[in-house]
XYZ file of C-alpha atoms in Angstrom:
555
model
C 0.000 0.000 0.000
C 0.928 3.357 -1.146
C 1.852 6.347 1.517
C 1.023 9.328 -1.339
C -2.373 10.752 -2.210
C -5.465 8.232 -2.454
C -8.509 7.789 -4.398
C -11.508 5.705 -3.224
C -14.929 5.780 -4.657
C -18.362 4.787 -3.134
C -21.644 3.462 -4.932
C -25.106 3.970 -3.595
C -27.015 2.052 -5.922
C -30.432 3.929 -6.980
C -29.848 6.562 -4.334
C -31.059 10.036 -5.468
C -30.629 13.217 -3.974
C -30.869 16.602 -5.155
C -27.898 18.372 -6.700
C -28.080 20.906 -3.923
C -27.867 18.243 -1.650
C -25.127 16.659 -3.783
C -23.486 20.076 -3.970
C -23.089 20.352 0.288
C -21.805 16.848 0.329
C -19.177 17.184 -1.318
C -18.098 20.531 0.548
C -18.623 18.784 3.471
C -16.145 16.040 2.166
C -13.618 18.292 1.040
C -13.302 20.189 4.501
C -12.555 16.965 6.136
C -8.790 16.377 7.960
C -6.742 15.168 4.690
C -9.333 15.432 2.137
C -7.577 16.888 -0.899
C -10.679 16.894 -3.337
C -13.760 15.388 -3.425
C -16.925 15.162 -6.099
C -20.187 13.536 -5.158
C -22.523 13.131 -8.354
C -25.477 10.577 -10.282
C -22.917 8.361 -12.411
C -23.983 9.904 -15.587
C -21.863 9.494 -18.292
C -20.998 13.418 -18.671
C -20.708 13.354 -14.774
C -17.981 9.866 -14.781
C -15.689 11.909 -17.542
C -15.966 15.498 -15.394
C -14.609 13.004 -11.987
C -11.766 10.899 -14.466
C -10.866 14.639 -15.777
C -10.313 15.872 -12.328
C -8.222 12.393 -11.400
C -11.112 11.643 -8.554
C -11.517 7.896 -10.186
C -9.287 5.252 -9.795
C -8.118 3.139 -12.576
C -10.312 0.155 -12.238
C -13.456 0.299 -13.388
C -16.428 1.563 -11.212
C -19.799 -0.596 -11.921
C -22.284 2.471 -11.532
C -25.249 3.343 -13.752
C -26.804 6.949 -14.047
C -29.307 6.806 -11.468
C -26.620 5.579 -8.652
C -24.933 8.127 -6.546
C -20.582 8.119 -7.067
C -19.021 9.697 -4.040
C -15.290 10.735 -5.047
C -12.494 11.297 -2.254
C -9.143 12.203 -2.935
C -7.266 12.154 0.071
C -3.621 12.037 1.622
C -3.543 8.611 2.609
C -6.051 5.130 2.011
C -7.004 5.678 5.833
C -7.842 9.508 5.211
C -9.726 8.784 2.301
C -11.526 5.826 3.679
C -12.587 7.999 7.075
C -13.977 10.788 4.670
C -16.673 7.491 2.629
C -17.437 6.239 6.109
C -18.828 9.438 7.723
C -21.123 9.637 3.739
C -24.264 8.549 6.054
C -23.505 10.901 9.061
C -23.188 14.133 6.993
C -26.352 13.186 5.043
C -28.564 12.804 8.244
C -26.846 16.522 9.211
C -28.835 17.474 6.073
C -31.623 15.722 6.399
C -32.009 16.993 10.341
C -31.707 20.903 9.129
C -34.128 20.367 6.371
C -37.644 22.399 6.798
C -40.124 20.515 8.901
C -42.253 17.800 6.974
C -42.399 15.564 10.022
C -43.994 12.774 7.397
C -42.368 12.986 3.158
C -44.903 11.153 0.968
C -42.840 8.692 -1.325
C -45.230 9.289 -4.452
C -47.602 12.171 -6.026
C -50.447 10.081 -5.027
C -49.784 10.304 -1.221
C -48.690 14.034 -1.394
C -51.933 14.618 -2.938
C -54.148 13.305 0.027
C -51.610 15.108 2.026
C -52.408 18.339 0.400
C -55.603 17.967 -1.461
C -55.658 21.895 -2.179
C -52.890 21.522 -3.923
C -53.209 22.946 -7.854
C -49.505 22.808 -8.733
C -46.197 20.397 -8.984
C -42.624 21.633 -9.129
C -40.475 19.101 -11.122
C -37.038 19.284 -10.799
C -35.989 15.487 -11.227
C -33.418 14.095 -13.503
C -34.308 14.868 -17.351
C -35.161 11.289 -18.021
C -37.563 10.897 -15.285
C -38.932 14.030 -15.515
C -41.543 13.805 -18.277
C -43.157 10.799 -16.391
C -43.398 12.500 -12.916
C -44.933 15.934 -14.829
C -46.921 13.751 -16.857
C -48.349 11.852 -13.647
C -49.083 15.558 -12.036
C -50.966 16.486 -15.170
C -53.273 12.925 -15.236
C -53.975 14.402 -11.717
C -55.040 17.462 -12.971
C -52.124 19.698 -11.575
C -50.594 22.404 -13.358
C -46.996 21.324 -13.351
C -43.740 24.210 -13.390
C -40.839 22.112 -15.228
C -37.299 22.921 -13.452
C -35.657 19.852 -15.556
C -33.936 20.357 -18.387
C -32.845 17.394 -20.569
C -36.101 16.408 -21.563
C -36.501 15.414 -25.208
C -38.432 17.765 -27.596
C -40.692 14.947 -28.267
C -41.633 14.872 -24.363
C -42.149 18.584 -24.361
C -43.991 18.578 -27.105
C -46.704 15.478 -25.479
C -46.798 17.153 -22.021
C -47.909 20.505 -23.404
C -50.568 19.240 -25.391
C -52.023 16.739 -23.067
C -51.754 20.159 -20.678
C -53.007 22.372 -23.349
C -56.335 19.832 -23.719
C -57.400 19.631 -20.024
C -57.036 23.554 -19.262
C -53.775 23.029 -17.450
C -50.325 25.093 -17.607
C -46.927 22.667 -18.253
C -44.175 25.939 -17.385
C -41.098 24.735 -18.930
C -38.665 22.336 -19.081
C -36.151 24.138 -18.551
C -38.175 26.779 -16.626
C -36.048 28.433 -14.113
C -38.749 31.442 -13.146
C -42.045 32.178 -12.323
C -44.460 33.840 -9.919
C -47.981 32.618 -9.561
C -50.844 34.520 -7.314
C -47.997 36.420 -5.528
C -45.470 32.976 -4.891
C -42.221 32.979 -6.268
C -41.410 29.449 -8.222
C -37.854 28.398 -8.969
C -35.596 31.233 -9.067
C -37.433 34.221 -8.250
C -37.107 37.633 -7.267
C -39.342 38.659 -4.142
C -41.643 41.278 -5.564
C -44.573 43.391 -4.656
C -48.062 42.586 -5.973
C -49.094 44.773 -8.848
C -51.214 45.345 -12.523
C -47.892 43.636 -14.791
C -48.501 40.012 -15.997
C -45.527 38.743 -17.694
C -44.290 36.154 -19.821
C -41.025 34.819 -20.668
C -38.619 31.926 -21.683
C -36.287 30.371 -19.213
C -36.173 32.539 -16.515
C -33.307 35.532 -16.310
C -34.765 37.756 -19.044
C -38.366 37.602 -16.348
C -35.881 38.217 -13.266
C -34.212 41.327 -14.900
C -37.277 42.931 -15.585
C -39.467 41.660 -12.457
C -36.016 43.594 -11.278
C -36.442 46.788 -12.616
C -40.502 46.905 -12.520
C -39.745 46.751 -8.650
C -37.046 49.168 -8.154
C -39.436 52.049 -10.389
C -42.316 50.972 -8.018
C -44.582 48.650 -9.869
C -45.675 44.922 -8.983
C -46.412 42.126 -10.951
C -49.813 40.000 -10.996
C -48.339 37.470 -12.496
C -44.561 35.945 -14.198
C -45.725 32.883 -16.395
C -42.822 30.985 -17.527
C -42.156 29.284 -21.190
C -39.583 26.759 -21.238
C -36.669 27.785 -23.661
C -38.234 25.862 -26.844
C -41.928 26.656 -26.441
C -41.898 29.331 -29.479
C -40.241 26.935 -31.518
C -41.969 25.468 -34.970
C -42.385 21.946 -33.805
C -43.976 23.376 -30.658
C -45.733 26.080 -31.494
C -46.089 28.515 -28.440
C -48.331 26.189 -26.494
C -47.682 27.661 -23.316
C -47.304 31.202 -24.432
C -50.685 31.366 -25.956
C -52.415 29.801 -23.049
C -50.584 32.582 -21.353
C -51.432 35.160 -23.088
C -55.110 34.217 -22.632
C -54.640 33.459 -18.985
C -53.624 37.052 -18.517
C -56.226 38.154 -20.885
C -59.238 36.903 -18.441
C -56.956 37.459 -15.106
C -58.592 40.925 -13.891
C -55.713 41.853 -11.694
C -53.139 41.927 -15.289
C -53.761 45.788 -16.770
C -50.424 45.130 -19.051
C -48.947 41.724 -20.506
C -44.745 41.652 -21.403
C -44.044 38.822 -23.385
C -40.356 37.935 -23.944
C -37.977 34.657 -25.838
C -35.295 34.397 -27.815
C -36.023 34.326 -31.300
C -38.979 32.615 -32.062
C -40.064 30.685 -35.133
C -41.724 33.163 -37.779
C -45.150 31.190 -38.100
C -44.928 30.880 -34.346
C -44.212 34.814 -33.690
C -46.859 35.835 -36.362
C -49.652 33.971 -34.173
C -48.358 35.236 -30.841
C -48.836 38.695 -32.136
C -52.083 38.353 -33.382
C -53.172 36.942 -30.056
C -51.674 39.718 -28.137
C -53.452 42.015 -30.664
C -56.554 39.677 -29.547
C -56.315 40.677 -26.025
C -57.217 44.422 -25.942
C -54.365 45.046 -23.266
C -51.942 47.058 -23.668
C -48.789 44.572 -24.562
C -45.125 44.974 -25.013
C -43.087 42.164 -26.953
C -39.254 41.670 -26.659
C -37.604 38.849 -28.761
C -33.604 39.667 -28.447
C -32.020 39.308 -31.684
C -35.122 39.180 -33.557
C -35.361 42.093 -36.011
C -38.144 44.887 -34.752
C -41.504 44.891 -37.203
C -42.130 48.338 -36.142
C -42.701 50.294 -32.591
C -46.042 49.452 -31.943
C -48.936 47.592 -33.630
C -52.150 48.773 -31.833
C -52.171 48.040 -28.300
C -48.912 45.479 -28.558
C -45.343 48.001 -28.559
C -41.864 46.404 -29.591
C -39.221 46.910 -27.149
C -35.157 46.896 -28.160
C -33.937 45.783 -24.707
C -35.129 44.172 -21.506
C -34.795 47.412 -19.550
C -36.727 48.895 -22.547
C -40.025 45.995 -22.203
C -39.919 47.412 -18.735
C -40.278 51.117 -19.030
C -42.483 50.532 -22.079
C -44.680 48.237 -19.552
C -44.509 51.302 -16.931
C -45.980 53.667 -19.895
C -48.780 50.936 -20.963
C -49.957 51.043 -17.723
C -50.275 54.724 -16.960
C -51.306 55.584 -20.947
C -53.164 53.039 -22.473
C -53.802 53.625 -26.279
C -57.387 53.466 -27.098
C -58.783 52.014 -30.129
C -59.001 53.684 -33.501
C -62.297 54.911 -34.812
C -64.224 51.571 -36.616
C -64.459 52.676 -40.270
C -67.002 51.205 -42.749
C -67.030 47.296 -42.555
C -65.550 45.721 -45.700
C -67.588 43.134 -47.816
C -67.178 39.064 -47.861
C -64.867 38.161 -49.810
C -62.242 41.537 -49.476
C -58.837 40.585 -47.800
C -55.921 42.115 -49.234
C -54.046 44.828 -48.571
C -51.854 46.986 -51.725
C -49.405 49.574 -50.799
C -48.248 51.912 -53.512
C -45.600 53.887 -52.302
C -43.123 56.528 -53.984
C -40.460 56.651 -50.819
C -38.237 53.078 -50.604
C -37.749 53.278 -46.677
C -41.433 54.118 -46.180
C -42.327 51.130 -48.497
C -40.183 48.941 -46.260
C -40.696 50.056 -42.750
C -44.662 49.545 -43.422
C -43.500 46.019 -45.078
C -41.816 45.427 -42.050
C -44.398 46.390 -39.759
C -46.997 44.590 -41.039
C -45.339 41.247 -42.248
C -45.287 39.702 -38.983
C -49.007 39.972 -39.062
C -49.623 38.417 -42.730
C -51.144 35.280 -42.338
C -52.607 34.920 -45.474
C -50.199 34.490 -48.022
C -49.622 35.436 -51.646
C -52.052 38.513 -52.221
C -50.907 41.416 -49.702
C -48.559 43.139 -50.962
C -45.922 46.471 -50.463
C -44.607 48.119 -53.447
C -41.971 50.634 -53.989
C -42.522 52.269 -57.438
C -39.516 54.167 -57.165
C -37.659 51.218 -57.266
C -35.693 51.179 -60.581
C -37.580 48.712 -62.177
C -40.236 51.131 -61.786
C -38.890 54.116 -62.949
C -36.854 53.280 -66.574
C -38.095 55.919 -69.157
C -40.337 57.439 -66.663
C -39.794 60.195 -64.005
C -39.411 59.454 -60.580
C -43.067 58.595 -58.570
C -42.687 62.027 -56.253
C -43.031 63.952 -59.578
C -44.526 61.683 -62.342
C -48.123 59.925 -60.488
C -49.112 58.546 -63.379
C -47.677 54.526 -62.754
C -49.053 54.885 -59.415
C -52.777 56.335 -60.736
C -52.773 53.604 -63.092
C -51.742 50.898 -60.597
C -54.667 52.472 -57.866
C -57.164 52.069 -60.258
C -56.275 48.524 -61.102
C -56.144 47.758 -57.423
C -59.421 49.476 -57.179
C -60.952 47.071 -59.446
C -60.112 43.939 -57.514
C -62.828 42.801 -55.838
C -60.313 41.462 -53.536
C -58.639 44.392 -52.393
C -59.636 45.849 -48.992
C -56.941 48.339 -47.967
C -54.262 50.743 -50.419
C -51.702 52.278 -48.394
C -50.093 55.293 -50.447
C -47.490 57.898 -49.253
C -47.137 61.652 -50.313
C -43.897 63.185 -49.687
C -43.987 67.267 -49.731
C -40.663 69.360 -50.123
C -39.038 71.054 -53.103
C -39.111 69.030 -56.125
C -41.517 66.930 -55.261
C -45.022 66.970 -57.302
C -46.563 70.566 -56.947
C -50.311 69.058 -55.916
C -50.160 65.435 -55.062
C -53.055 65.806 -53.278
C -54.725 67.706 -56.049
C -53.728 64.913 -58.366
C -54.456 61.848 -56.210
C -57.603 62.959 -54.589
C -60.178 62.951 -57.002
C -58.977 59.245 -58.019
C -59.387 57.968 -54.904
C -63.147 60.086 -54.644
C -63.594 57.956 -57.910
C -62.178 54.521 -56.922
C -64.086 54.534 -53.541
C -67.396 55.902 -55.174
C -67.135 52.873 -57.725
C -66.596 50.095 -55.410
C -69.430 51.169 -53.119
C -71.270 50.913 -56.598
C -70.581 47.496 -56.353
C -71.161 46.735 -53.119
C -67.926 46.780 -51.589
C -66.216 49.267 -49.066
C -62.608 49.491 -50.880
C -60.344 52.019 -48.084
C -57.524 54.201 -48.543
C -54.971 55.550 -45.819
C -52.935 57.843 -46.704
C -48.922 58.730 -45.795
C -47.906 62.345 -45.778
C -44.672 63.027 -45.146
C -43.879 67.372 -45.061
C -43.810 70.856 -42.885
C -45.803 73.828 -42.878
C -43.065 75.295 -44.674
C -43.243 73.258 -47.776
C -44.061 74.950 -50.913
C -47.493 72.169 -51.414
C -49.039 73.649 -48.187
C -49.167 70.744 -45.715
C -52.496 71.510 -44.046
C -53.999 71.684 -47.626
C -52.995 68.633 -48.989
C -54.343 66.946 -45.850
C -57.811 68.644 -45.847
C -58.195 68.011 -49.935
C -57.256 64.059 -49.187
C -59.671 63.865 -46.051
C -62.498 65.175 -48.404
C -62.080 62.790 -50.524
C -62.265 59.848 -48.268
C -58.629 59.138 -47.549
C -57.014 58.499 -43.805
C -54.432 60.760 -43.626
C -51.742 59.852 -40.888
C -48.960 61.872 -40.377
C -46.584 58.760 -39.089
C -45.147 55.337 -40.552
C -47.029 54.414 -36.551
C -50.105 55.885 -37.272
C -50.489 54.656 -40.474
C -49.395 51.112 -39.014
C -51.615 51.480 -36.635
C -54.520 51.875 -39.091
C -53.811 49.119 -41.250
C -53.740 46.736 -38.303
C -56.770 47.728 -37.246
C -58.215 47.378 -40.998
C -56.586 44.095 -41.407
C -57.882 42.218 -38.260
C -61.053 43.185 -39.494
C -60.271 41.202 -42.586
C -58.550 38.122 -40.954
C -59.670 38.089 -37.748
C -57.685 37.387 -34.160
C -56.629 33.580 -33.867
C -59.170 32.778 -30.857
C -57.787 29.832 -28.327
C -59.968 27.087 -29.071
C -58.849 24.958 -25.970
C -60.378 24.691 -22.393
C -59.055 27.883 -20.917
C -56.960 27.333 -17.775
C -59.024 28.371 -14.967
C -57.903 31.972 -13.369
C -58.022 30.267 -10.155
C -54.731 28.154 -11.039
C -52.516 31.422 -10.756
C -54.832 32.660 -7.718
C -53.173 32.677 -4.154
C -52.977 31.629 -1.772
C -50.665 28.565 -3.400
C -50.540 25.144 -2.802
C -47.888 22.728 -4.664
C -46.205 19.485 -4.090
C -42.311 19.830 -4.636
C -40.936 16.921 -6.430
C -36.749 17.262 -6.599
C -34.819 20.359 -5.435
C -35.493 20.905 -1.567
C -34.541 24.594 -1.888
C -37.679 24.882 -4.212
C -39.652 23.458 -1.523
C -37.976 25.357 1.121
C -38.750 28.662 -0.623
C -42.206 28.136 -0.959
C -42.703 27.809 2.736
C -40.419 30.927 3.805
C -43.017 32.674 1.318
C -45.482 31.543 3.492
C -47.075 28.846 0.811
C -48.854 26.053 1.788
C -46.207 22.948 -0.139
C -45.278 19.033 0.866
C -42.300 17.344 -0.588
C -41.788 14.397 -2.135
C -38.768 11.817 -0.703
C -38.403 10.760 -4.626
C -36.893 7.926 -5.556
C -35.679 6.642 -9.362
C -38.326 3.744 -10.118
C -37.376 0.693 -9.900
C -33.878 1.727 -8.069
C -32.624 2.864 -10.943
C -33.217 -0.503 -13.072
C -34.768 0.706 -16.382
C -35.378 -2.786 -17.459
C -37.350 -3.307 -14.568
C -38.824 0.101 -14.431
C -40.413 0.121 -18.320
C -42.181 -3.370 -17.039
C -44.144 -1.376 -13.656
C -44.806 1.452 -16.327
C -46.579 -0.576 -18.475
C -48.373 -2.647 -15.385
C -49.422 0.653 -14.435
C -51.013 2.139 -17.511
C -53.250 -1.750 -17.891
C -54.914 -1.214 -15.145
């Protein structure tokens, strides 16, 4: 036997514990008398290369699967290292003794349930692969289930949410790290005052910095719903985030709904932002990374920055924007929109603006006529209006056509009398297509000063007479067309059961299923919670494990 430095391992076969627990063990072993290092993890694969990296395994082979425990010692001598392994048991009970009182830990759901019958939530924060059976046990119990785990499959996520999605119940996550439901912090959370702010968000930091900064300027939240990190993705669809968004909808103590993720999938985003149109709130939407359709659309604004989704939350809540005027209803059958524009940027700021919102595909469209295409052999469209006359009367004439979005621009050199030019077309156009039964509507861009040789104030009054919206903004005219084009596609309406608004009404009750902090946090917030002593099924023995699943789901 050796005198230098010694490693020893121990097994506990099928013994789980928390990684926080995990985490103090192993501090505990490495403070001992002539412990050099020491890990104490589930034998994982990852987790058995991390210990060999560090030089805490011996040479011979240790017979451990992933659901046994691998304690670790390096130590000065065999007899140090073998003192740290034997006092494993005694430093475990030290934990175990400090722990929050639970004088009796239900071993399943099902006892923790009779335990706390009130209970309308689960906290998951097993091992990935257990952790889509334990959340999908919580949800056959009708129990709205917050998903700490990460490591579950797409495929998982993707089953969980929609058996969740079809009994009116919430799955928040995997991979959820925040949330705060009926005043209860879930996870990692910020302690927060109560207040008229519902949010919505992804994996958890981008909620905590602005739960952050909502606090500091003296606002509360209602509510901090959490996503997952993949729930906007195509394959699932923003399952959570739309129950969400009509949670917060219905929940009268939300005045103003942030929604934030990393970049979502287009089809996904384009529905999100219809519903948030949908909910007559006032709503701000942050994707990071994801390019900005325009400031605001209606009621939902665009912010460039976390700190920004906050401050614009802060001004939704003092100054909410009321609806536009309802114009004239269009007829059956009218649902595109043309824009005819002379200015490039205007042509594409409105394109951008209103793209996210095109669900229909192939007939709206955003022109810029002084594109140069557009302009060989002919004069530039702020001077020569005759392409763009010809092209609004053809529009006109499609019984299709709902909306034409066109843009004067004022200034020296421009046309001397757009308005003067353009208005008694558009008198015409919309004249003819009430003829024929249809309401065919015109808004109207006008970009210039009082100064401007056209006279601003008269080209606005000669296009209002003839029937045109004027707006004076890219926003305003945004604005209109979004209101003009929900009329014409309508807001996506959840067809699920709606969660009930009593699921994210305190006081709350949950059963803790993992992490002990999680369950120790809920009852310093003064929440009613019982934890589960889980176990791995089976010990650990997946064989025999997959054979009690199936027992279970015959009977």
């Amino acid at each position: 036997m050796s005198g230098g430095p010694a490693v020893r391992c121990a097994v506990r076969a099928g013994a789980y514990y928390d990684s926080i627990v995990l985490m103090q063990l192993q501090r505990a072993l490495a403070a001992l008398p002539g412990v050099l290092d020491a890990g104490v993890m589930m034998a994982t694969p990852a987790n058995r290369d991390l210990l060999a990296a560090s030089g805490l395994l011996p040479g011979e082979e240790v017979a451990a699967g992933p659901d046994d425990l691998l304690i670790a010692v390096q130590a000065e001598s065999e007899a140090a290292a073998g003192e740290a392994l034997a006092r494993v048991d005694a430093l475990l009970a030290v934990r175990r003794a400090g722990a929050a009182g639970q004088e009796f830990r239900p071993k399943s759901l099902a006892s923790a349930f009779k335990q706390l019958p009130e209970a309308r939530w689960v906290l998951v924060s097993v091992p990935g692969r257990h952790a889509a059976a334990v959340a999908g046990e919580a949800l056959d119990s009708e129990k709205n289930v917050f998903l700490y785990s990460d490591n579950v499959s797409l495929a998982d996520e993707l089953e969980l949410k929609k058996k969740a999605r079809d009994r009116g119940l919430l799955v928040m996550g995997p991979d959820c790290g925040t949330a705060i439901v009926g005043g209860t912090g879930l996870g990692f959370s910020n302690r927060t005052q109560r207040g008229r702010i519902g949010l919505i968000g992804a994996s958890g930091t981008g909620l905590q910095a602005v739960v952050s900064h909502l606090h500091a300027r003296g606002a509360g939240i209602s509510q901090a719903l959490g996503l997952g990190g993949r729930d906007l993705y195509a394959e699932v669809g923003g399952i959570t985030a739309a129950q969400a968004l009509d949670l917060l909808a219905r929940d009268p103590e939300t005045d103003v709904i942030v929604l934030i993720s990393k970049p979502p999938a287009p089809e996904v985003a384009r529905r999100l932002i219809a519903l948030a149109r949908g909910v007559g709130k006032p709503a701000v939407v942050y994707f990071p990374g994801a390019p900005l359709p325009a400031p605001r659309l209606g009621n939902v604004g665009f912010a460039s920055s976390l700190e920004g989704a906050a401050e614009d939350a802060l001004r939704g809540l003092t100054s909410p924007r009321p609806p536009l005027a309802a114009p004239v209803a269009f007829a059956a059958g009218q649902r595109w929109i043309r824009g005819l524009f002379s200015g490039g940027t205007l042509a594409l700021e409105v394109l951008r603006g209103l793209e996210p919102l095109f669900s229909k595909a192939g007939g709206h469209t955003i022109l810029d006529l002084g594109a140069d295409e557009f302009t060989v052999g002919r004069l530039h469209p702020m001077i020569d209006f005759d392409l763009r006359l010809r092209r609004l009367r053809q529009e006109a004439a499609d019984p299709e056509v709902a909306l034409v979005l066109l843009d004067v621009v004022l200034g020296d050199g421009a046309h001397a009398d757009p308005a003067g030019e353009l208005g008694p077309v558009i008198e015409r156009v919309k004249a003819e297509a009430q003829a024929a039964g249809r309401a065919l509507d015109v808004a109207v861009l006008v970009i210039g000063t009082d100064q401007d040789p056209q006279d601003v104030k008269l080209q606005t009054v000669t296009l209002e007479k003839a029937g045109a919206r004027v707006c004076r903004t890219v926003t305003d005219l945004l604005d209109y067309a979004v209101e003009r084009l929900e009329e014409i596609e309508g807001f996506p309406r959840p067809e699920d059961p709606p969660v009930p608004l009593e699921s994210v009404q305190g006081p709350l009750a949950a059963v803790n299923v993992g992490l002990e902090s999680f369950y120790d946090s809920l009852l310093a917030q003064g929440a009613q919670a019982v934890h589960v002593e889980w176990k791995p099924p089976a010990g650990g023995n997946e064989k025999l494990a997959g054979i009690l699943a199936r027992m279970k789901r015959s009977r």
